[in-house]
PDB file of C-alpha atoms in Angstrom:
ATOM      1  CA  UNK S   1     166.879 117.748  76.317  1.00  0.00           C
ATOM      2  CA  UNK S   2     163.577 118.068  74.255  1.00  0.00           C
ATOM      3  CA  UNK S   3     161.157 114.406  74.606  1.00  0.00           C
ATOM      4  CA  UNK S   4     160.398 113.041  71.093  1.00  0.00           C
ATOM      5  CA  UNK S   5     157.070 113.058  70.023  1.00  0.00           C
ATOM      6  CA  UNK S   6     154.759 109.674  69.881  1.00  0.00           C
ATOM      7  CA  UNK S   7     153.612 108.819  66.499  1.00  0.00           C
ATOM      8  CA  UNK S   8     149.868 107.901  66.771  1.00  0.00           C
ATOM      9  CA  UNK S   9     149.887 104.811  64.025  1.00  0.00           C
ATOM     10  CA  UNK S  10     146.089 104.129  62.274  1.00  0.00           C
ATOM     11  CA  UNK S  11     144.606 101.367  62.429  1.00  0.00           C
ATOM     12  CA  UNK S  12     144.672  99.193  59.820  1.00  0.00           C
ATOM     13  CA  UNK S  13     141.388  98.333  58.063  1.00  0.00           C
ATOM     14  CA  UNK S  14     141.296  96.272  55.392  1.00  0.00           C
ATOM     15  CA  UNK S  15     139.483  97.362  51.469  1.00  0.00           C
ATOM     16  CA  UNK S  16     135.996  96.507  51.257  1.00  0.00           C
ATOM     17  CA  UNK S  17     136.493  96.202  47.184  1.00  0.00           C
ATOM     18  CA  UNK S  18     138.428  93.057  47.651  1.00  0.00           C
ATOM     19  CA  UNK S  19     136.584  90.301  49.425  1.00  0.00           C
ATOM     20  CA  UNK S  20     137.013  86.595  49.250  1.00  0.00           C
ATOM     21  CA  UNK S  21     134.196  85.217  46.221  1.00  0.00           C
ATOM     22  CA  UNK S  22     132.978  82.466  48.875  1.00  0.00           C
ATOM     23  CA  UNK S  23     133.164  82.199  52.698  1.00  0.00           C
ATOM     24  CA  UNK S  24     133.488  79.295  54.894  1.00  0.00           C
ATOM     25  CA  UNK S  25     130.170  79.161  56.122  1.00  0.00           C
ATOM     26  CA  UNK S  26     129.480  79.373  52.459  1.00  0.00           C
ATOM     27  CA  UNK S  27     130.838  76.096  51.494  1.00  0.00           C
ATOM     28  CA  UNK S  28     129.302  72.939  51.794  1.00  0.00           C
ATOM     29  CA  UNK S  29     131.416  69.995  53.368  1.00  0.00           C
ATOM     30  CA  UNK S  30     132.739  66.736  51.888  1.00  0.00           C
ATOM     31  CA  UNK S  31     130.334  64.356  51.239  1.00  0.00           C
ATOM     32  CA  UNK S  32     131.080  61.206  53.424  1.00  0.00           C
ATOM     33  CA  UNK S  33     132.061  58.704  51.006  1.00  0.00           C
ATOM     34  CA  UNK S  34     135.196  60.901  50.210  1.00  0.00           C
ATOM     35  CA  UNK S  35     137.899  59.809  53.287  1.00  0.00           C
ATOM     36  CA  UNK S  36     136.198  56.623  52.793  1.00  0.00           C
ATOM     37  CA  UNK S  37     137.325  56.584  49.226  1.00  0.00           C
ATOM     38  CA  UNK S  38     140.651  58.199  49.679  1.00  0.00           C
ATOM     39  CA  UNK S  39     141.223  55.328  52.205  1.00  0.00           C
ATOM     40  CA  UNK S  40     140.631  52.907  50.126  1.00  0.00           C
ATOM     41  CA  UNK S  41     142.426  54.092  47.397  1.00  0.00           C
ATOM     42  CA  UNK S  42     145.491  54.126  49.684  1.00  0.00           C
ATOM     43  CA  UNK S  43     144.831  50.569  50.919  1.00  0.00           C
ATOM     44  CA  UNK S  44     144.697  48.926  47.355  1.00  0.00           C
ATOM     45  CA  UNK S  45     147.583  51.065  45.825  1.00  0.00           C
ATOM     46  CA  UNK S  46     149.660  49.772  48.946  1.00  0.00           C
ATOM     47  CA  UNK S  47     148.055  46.204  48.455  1.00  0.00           C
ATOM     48  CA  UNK S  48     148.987  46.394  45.424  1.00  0.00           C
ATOM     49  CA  UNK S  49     152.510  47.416  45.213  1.00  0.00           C
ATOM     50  CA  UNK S  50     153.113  44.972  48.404  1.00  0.00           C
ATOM     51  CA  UNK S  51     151.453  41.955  46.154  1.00  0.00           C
ATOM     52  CA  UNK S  52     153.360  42.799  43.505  1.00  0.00           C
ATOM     53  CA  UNK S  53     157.080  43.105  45.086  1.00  0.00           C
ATOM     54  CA  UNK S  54     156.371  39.658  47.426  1.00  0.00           C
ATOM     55  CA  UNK S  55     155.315  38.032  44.220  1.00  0.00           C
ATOM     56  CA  UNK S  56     158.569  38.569  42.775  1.00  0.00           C
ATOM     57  CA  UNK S  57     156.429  40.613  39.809  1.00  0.00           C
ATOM     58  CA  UNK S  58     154.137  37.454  39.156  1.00  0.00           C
ATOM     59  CA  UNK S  59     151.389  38.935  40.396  1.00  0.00           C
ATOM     60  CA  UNK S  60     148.730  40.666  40.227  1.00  0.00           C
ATOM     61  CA  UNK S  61     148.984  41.287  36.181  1.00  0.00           C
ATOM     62  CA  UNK S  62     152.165  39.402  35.234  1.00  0.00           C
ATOM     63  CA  UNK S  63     152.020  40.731  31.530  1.00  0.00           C
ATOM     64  CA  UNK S  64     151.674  44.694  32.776  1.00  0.00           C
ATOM     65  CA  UNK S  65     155.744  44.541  33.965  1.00  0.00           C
ATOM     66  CA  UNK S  66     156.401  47.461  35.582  1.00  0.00           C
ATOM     67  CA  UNK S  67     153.335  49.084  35.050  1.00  0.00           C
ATOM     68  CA  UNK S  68     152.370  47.684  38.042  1.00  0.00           C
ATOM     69  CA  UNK S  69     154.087  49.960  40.142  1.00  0.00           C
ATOM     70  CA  UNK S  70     152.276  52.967  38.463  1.00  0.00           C
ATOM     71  CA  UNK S  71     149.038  51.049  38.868  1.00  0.00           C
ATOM     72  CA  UNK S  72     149.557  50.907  42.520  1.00  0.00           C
ATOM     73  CA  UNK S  73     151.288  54.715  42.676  1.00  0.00           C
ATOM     74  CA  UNK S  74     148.137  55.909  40.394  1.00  0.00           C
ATOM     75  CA  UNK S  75     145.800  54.520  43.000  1.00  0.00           C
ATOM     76  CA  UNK S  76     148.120  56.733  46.009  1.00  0.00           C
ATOM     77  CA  UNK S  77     147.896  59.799  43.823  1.00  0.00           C
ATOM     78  CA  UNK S  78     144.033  59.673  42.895  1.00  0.00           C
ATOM     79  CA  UNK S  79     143.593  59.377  47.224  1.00  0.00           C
ATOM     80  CA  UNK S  80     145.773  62.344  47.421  1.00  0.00           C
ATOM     81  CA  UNK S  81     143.816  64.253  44.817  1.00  0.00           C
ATOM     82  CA  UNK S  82     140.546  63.407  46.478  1.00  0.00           C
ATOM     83  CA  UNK S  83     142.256  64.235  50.019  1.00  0.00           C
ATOM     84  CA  UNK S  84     143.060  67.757  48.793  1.00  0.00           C
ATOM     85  CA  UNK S  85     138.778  67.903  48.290  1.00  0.00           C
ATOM     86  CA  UNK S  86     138.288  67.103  51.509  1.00  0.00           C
ATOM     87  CA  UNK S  87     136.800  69.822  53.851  1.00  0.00           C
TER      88      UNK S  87
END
């Protein structure tokens, strides 16, 4: 019985026409008030929502209602946005 032949594969080598716009060592890193910042903003949204619940919704702005909660969720989201920043 005849042996098959190997198939010699190529080597893969990616297009030069299509390169990333900025490198790695290109980009500068976070300042160092950012995870200071998103911290923070964690902290008080947390705070917040914690005063708020314990408080039985007297506290901290007893005419906002409800928009208390999205005061304190805001503040969670706005870290997360400046956590997605962070390099």
């Amino acid at each position: 019985m005849p042996k098959s032949q190997v198939r010699k594969k190529k080597v893969y080598t990616p297009p030069t026409d299509v390169r990333p716009t900025a490198t790695a060592a290109t980009r500068k890193p976070s300042p160092a008030w950012l995870p200071i910042a998103a911290v923070a903003l964690i902290v008080v949204g947390i705070g917040w929502l914690v005063v708020y619940y314990l408080s039985e919704q007297a506290y901290p702005v007893m005419s906002w209602g409800y928009w208390n909660l999205a005061v304190g969720f805001g503040a969670m989201v706005a870290s997360l946005i400046l956590l997605s920043r962070w390099r």
